[in-house]
mmCIF file of C-alpha atoms in Angstrom:
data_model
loop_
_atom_site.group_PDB
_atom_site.id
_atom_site.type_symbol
_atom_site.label_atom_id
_atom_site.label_comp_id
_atom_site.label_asym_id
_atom_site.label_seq_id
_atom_site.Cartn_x
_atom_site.Cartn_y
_atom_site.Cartn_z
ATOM 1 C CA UNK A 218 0.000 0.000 0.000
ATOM 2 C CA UNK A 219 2.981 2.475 0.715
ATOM 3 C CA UNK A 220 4.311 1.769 -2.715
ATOM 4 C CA UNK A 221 1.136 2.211 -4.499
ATOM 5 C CA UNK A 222 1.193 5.907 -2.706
ATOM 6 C CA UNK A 223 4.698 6.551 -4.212
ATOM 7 C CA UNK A 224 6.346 6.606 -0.509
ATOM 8 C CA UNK A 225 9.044 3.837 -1.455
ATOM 9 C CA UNK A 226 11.079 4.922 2.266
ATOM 10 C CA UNK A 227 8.118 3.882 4.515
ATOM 11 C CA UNK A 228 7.646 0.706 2.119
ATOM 12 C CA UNK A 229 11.449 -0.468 1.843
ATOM 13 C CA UNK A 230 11.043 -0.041 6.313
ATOM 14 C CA UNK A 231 7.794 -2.549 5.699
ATOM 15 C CA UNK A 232 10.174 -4.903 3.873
ATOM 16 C CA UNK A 233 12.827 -4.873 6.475
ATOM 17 C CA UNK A 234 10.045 -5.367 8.933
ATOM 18 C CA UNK A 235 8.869 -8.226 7.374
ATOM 19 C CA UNK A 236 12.233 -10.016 7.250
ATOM 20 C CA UNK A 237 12.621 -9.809 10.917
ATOM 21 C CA UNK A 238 9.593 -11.426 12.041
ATOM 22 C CA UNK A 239 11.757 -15.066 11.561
ATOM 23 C CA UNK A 240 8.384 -16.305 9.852
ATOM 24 C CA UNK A 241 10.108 -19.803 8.476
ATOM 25 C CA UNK A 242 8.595 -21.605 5.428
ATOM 26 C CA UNK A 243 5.796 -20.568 3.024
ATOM 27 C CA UNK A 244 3.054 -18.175 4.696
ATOM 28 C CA UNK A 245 -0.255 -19.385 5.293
ATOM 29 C CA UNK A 246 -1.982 -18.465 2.330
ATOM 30 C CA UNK A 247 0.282 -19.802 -0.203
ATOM 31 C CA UNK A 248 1.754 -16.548 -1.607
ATOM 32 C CA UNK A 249 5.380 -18.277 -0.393
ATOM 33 C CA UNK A 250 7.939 -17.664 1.961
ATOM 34 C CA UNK A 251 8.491 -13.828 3.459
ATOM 35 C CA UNK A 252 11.680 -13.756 1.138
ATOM 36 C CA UNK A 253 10.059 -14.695 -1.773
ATOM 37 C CA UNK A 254 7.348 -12.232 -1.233
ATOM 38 C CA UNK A 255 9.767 -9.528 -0.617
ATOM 39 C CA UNK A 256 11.529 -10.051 -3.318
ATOM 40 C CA UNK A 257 8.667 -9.983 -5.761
ATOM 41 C CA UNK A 258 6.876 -6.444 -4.154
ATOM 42 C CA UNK A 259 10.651 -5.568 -4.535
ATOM 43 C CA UNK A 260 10.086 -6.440 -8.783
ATOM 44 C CA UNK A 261 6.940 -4.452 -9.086
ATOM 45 C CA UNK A 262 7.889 -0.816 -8.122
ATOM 46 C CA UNK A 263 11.241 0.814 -9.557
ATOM 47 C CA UNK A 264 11.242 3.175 -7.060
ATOM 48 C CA UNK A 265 13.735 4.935 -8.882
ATOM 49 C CA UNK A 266 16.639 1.943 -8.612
ATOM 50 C CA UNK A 267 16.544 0.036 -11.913
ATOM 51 C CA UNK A 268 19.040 -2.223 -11.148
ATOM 52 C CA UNK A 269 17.866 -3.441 -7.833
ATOM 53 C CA UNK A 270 14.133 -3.902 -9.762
ATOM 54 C CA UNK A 271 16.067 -5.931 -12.427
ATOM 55 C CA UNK A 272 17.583 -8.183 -9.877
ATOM 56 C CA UNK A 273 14.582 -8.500 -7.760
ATOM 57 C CA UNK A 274 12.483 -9.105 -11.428
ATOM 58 C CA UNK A 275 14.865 -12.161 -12.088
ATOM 59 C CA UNK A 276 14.333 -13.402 -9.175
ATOM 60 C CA UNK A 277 10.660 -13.454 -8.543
ATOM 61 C CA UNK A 278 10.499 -14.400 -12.637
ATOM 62 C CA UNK A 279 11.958 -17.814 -11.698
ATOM 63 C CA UNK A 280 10.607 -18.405 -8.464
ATOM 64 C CA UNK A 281 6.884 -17.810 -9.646
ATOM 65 C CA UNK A 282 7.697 -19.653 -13.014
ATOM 66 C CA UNK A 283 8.589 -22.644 -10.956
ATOM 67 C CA UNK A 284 5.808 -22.109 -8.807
ATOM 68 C CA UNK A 285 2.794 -21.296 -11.777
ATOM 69 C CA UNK A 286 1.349 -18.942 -8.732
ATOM 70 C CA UNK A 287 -1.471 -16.680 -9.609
ATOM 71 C CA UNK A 288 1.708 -13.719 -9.259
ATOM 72 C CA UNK A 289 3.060 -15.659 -12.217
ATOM 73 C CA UNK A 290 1.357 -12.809 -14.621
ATOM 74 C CA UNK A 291 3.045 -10.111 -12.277
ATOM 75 C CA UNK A 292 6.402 -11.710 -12.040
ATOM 76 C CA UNK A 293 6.457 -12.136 -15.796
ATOM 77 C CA UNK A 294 5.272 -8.514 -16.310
ATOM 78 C CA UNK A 295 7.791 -7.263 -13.655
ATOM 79 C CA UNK A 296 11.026 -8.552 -15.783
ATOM 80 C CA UNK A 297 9.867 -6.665 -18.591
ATOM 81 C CA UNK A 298 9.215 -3.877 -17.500
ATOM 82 C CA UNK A 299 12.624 -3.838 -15.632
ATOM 83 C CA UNK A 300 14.309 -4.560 -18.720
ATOM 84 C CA UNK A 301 12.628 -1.611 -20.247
ATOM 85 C CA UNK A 302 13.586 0.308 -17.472
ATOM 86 C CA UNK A 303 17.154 -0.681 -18.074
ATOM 87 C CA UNK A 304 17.733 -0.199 -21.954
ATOM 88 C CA UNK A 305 17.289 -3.696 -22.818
ATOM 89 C CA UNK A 306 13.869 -3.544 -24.861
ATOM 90 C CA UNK A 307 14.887 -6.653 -27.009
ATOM 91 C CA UNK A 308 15.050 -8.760 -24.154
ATOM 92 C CA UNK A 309 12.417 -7.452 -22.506
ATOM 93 C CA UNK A 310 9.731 -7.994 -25.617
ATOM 94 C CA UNK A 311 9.518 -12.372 -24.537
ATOM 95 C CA UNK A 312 8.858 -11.958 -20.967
ATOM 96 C CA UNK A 313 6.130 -9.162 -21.751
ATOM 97 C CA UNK A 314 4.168 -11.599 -24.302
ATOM 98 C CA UNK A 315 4.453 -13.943 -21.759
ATOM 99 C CA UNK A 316 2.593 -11.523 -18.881
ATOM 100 C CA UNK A 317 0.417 -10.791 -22.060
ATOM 101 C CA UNK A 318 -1.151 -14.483 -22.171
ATOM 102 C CA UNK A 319 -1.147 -15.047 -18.393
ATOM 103 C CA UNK A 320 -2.721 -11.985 -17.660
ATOM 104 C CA UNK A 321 -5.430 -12.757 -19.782
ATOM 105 C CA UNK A 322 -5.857 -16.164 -18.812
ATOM 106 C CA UNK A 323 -6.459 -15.522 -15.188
ATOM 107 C CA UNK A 324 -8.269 -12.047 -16.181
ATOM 108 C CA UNK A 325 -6.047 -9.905 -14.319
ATOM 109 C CA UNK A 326 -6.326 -6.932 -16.280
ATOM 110 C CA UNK A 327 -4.263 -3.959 -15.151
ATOM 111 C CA UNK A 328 -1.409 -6.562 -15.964
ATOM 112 C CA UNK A 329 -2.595 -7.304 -19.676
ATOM 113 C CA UNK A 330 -2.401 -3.275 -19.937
ATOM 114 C CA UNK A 331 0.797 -2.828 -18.927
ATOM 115 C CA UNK A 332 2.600 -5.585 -20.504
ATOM 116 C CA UNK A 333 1.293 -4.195 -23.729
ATOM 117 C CA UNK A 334 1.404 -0.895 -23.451
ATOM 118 C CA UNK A 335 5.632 -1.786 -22.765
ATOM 119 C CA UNK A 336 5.301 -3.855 -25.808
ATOM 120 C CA UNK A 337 3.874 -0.860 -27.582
ATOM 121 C CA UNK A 338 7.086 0.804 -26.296
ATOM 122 C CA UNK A 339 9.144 -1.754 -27.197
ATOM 123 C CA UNK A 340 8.021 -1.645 -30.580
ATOM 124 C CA UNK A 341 8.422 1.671 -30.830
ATOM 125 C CA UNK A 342 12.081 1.382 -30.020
ATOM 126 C CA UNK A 343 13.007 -0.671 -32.884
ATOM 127 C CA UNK A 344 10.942 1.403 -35.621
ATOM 128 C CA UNK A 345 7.999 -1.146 -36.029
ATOM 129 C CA UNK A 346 5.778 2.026 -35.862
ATOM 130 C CA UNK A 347 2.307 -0.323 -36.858
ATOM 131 C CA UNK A 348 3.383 -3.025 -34.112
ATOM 132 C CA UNK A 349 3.592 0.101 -32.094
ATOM 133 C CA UNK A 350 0.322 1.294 -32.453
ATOM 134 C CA UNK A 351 -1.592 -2.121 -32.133
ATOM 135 C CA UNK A 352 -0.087 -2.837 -29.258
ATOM 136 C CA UNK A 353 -1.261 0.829 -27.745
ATOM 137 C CA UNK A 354 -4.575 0.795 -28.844
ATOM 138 C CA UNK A 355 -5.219 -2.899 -27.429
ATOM 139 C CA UNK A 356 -3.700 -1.603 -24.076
ATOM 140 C CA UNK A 357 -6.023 1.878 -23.688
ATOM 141 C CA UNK A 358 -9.121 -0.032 -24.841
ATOM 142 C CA UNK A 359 -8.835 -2.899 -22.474
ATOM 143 C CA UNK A 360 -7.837 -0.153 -19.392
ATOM 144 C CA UNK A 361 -11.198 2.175 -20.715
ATOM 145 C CA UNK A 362 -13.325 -1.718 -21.022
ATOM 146 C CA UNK A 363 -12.445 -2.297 -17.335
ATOM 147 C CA UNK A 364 -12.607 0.899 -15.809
ATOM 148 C CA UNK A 365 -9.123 1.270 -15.140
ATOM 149 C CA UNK A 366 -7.800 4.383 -17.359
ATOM 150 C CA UNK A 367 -7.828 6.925 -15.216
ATOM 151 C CA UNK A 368 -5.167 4.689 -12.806
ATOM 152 C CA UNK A 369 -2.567 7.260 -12.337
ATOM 153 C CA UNK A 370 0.305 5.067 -14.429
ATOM 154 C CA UNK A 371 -2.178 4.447 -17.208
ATOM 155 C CA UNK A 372 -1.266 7.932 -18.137
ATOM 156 C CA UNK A 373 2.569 7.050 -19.497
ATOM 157 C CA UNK A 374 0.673 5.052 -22.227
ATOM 158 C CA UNK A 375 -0.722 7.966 -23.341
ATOM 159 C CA UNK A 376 2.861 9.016 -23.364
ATOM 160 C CA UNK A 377 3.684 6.373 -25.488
ATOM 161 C CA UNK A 378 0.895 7.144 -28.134
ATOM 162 C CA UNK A 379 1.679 10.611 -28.570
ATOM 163 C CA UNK A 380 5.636 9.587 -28.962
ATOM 164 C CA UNK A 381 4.165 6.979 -32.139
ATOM 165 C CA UNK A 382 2.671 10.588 -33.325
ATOM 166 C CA UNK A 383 5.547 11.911 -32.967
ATOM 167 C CA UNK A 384 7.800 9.961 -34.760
ATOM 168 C CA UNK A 385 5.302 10.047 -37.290
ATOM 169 C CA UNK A 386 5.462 14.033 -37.779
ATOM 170 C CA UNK A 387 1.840 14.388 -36.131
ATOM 171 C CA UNK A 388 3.369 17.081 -33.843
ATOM 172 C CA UNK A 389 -0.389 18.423 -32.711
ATOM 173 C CA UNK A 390 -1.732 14.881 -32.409
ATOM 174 C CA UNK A 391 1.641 14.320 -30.097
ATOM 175 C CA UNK A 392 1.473 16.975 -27.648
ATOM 176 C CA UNK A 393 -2.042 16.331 -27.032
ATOM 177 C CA UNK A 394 -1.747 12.876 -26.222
ATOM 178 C CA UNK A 395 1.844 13.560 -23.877
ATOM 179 C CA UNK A 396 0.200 16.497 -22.288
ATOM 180 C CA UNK A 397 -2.807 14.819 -21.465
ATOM 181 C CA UNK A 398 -0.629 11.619 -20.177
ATOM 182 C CA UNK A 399 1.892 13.885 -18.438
ATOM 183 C CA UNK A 400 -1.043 15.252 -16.402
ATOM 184 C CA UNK A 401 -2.329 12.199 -15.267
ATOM 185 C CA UNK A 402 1.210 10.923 -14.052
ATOM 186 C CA UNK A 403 1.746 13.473 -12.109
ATOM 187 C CA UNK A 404 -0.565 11.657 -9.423
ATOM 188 C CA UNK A 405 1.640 9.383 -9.246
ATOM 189 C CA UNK A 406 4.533 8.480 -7.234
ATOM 190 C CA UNK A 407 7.146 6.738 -9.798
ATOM 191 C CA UNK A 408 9.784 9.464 -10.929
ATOM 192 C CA UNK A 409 10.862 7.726 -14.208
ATOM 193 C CA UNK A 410 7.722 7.733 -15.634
ATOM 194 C CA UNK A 411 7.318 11.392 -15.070
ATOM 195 C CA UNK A 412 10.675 12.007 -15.871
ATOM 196 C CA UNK A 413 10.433 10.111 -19.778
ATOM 197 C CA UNK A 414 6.876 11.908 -20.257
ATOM 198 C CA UNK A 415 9.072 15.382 -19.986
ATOM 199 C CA UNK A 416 11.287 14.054 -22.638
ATOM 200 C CA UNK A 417 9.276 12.972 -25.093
ATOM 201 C CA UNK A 418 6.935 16.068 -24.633
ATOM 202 C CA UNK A 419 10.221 18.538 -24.903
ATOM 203 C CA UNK A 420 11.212 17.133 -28.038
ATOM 204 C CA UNK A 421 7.537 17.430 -29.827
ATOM 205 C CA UNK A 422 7.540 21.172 -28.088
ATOM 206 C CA UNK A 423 11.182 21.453 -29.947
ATOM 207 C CA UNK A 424 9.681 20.536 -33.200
ATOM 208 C CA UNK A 425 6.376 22.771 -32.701
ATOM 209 C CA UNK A 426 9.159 25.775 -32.181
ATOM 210 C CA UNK A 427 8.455 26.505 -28.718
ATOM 211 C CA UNK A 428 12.198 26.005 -27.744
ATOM 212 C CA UNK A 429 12.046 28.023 -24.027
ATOM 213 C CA UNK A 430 9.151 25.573 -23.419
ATOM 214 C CA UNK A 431 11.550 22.818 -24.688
ATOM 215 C CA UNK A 432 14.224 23.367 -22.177
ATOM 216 C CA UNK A 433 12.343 24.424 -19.048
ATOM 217 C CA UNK A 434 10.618 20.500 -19.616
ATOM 218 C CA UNK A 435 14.191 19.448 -20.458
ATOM 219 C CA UNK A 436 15.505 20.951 -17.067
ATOM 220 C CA UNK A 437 12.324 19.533 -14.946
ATOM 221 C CA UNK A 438 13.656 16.185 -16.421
ATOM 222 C CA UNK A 439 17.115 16.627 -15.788
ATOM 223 C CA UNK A 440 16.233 17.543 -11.916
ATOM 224 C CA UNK A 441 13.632 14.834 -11.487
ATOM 225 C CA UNK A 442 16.616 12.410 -13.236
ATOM 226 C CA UNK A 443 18.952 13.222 -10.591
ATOM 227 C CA UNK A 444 17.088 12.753 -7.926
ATOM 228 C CA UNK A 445 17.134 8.894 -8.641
ATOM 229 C CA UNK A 446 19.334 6.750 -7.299
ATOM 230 C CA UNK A 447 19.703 4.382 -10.305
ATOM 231 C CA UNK A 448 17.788 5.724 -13.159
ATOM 232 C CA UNK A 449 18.777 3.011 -15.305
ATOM 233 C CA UNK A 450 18.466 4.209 -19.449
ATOM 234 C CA UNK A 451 17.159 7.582 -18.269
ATOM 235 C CA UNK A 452 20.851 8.562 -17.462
ATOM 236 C CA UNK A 453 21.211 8.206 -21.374
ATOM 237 C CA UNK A 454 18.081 9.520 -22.820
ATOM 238 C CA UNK A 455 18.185 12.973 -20.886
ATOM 239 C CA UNK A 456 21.436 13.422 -22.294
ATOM 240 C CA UNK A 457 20.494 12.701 -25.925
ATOM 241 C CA UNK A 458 17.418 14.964 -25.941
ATOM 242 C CA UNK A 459 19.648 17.633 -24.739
ATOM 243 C CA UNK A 460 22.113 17.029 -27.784
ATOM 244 C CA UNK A 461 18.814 17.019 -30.054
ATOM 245 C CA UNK A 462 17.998 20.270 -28.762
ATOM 246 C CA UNK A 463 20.727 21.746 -29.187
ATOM 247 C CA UNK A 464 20.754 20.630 -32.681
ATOM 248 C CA UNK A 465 17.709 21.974 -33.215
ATOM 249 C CA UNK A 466 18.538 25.384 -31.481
ATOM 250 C CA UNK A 467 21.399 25.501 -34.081
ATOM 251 C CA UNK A 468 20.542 24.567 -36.974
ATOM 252 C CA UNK A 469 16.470 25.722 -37.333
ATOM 253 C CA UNK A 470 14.727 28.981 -36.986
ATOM 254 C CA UNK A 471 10.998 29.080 -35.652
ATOM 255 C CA UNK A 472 10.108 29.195 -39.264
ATOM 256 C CA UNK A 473 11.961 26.094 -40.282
ATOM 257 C CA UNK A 474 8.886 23.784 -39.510
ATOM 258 C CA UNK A 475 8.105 21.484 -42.209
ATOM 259 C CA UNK A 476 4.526 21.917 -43.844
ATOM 260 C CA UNK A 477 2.369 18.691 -43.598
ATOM 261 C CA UNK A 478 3.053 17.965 -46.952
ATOM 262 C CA UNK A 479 6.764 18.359 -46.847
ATOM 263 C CA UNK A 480 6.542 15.680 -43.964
ATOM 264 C CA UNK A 481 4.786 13.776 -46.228
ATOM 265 C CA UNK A 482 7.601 13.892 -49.238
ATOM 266 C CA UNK A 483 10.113 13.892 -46.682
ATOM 267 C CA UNK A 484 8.138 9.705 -45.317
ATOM 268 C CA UNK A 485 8.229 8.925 -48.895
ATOM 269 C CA UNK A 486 11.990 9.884 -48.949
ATOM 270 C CA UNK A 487 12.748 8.139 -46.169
ATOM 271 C CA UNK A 488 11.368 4.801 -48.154
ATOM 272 C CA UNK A 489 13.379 5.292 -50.542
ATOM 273 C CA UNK A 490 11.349 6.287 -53.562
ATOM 274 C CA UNK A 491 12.494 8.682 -56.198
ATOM 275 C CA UNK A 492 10.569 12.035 -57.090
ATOM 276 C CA UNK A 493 9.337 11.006 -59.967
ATOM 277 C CA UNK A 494 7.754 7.984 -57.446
ATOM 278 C CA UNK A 495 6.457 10.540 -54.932
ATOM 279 C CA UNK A 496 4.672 12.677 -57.564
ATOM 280 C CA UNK A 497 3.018 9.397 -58.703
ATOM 281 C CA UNK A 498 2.311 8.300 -55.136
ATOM 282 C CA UNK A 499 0.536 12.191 -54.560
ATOM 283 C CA UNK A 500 -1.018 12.551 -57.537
ATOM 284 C CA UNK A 501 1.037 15.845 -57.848
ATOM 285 C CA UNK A 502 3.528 17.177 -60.607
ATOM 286 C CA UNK A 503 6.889 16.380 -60.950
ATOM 287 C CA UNK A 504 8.156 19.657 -60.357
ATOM 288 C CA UNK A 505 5.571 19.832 -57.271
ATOM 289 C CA UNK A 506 7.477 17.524 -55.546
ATOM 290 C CA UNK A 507 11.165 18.817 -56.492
ATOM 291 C CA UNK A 508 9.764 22.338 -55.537
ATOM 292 C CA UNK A 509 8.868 20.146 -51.770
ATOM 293 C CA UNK A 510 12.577 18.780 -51.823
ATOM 294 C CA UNK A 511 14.615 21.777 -52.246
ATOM 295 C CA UNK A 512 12.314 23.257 -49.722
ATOM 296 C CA UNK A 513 13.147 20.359 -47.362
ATOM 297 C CA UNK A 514 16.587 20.450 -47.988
ATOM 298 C CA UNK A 515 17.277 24.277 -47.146
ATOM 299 C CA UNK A 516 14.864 23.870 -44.006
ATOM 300 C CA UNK A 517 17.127 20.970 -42.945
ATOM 301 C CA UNK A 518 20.247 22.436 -43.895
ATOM 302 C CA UNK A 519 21.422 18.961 -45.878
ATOM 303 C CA UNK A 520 23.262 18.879 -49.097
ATOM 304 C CA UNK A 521 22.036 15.299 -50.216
ATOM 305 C CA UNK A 522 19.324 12.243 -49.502
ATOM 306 C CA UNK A 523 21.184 11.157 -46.512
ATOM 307 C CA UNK A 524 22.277 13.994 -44.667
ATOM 308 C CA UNK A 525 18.523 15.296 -44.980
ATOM 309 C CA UNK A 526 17.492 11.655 -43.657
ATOM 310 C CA UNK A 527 19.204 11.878 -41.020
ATOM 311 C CA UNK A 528 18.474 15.082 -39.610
ATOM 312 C CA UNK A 529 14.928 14.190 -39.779
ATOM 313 C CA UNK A 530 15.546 11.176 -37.534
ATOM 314 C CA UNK A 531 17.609 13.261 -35.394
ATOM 315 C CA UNK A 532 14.589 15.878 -35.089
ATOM 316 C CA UNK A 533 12.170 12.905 -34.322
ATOM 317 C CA UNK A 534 10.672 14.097 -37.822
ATOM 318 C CA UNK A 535 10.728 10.803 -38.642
ATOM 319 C CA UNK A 536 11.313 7.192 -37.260
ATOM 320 C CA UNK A 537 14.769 5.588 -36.726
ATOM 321 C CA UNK A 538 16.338 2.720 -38.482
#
């Protein structure tokens, strides 16, 4: 109960206390031995120590695995997430599907969110931008079908489905969908949540032009970063958004936004079709679409196809490899 009200102090004192009762062999209701239980409440909240989660997440993993306990869906959940929390999405992707199927075997619900909502992250980490956005819309409409959405840490999927705008140039669509999920996570007590929801929402107010906006959401990151003990990939990611501002700070002007058909040409560049390909695609001239590309070009300051490229993907204009 202290964890689900964010004060992870009073809750770690609980754990200690719990320890030193001497209780010996599994308690009476079958959850398992104290250690065992500890060590899987320790799994479920990061409480801002991603590496102590992980280990804990391992743990429990195997232990309820073994076990095929009704926490098996939690346990299973609990190493993903972890992972997630620690950089390594690849991994984390099999353990997820796993708290995917459990979950909705034993209809425990606010698991079978979660695990794909992190999936929908996941996804969006390696560029599978449609994976991305079926794993997000299964995860909202289950929390809205069983009246859990407005759960405080529902909100960072909202996060999630404004970053898959994002990365697909829907800047407006974006900062709806962060600022409305940033809001709601502010109720609640896990800091690297809040702290990835500033991120993501200071990069789409980067591309929207509102720079001072940009940093001040930037710095509130930054501060709520080091306030963590072991903020596991976050340590990373604050840093790179602070390169990508600056990149944008150099290099574009508050009219260097690209039109919504420019992000358009600029998608189809990105595939790798030719202009001649595009205009086809558009059902536009020829000289439509080179008139789009030399516009894109001086707005990104690049010289060819692949310097252009890979601005975009360093503006979030468009998804990485």
């Amino acid at each position: 109960m202290l964890s689900l009200a964010g004060d992870a102090d009073e809750a770690r004192q609980a754990l200690a206390a719990a320890r030193e009762v001497g209780y010996e062999g599994e308690l009476p209701d079958g959850s398992g031995t104290v250690e065992e239980s500890v060590t899987l409440l320790r799994a479920t909240w990061p409480w801002s120590e991603v590496g102590a989660m992980l280990a804990a997440a391992r743990s429990a993993y195997l232990t309820e695995s073994r076990r095929e306990s009704l926490w098996h869906p939690l346990a299973a959940f609990n190493l993903g997430c972890a992972l997630v929390l620690a950089g390594e999405t690849d991994e984390a992707v099999s353990p997820l599907e796993h708290a995917v199927a459990l979950a909705q075997r034993h209809e425990q619900w606010i698991v079978a969110v979660d695990a794909r909502g992190l999936l929908a992250k996941a996804s969006l980490v390696a560029g599978d931008l449609d994976q991305a956005e079926r794993w997000i819309g299964e995860a909202l409409d289950l929390a809205r079908a069983h009246g859990i959405a407005d759960l405080p840490h529902v909100g960072y999927y909202h996060v999630i489905a404004g970053a898959l705008h994002a990365r697909r140039g829907e800047l407006e669509p974006a900062d709806h969908a962060i600022g409305r999920g940033l809001e709601q996570l502010r109720g609640h007590g896990e800091a690297l949540l809040l702290a990835e929801a500033l991120l993501e929402q200071a990069l789409v107010r980067r591309a929207l032009g509102a720079r001072t906006e940009a940093q001040a959401l930037l710095a509130e990151a930054r501060a709520t970063i080091e306030n963590c003990p072991d903020p596991g990939i976050l340590t990373q990611r604050v840093d790179d958004v602070a390169r990508r501002l600056t990149t944008a700070h150099a290099r574009a002007s508050p009219g260097s936004l690209l039109t919504e058909r420019e992000l358009e040409v600029l998608r189809l560049l990105a595939e790798g079709l030719t202009k001649r390909e595009i205009a086809a695609t558009l059902f536009v001239s020829y000289s439509t679409i080179h008139s789009h590309t030399k516009s894109i070009y001086r707005k990104l300051d690049g010289t060819s196809r692949d310097e252009v490229l890979e601005q975009a993907r360093e503006l979030g204009l468009i998804a990485s490899r």
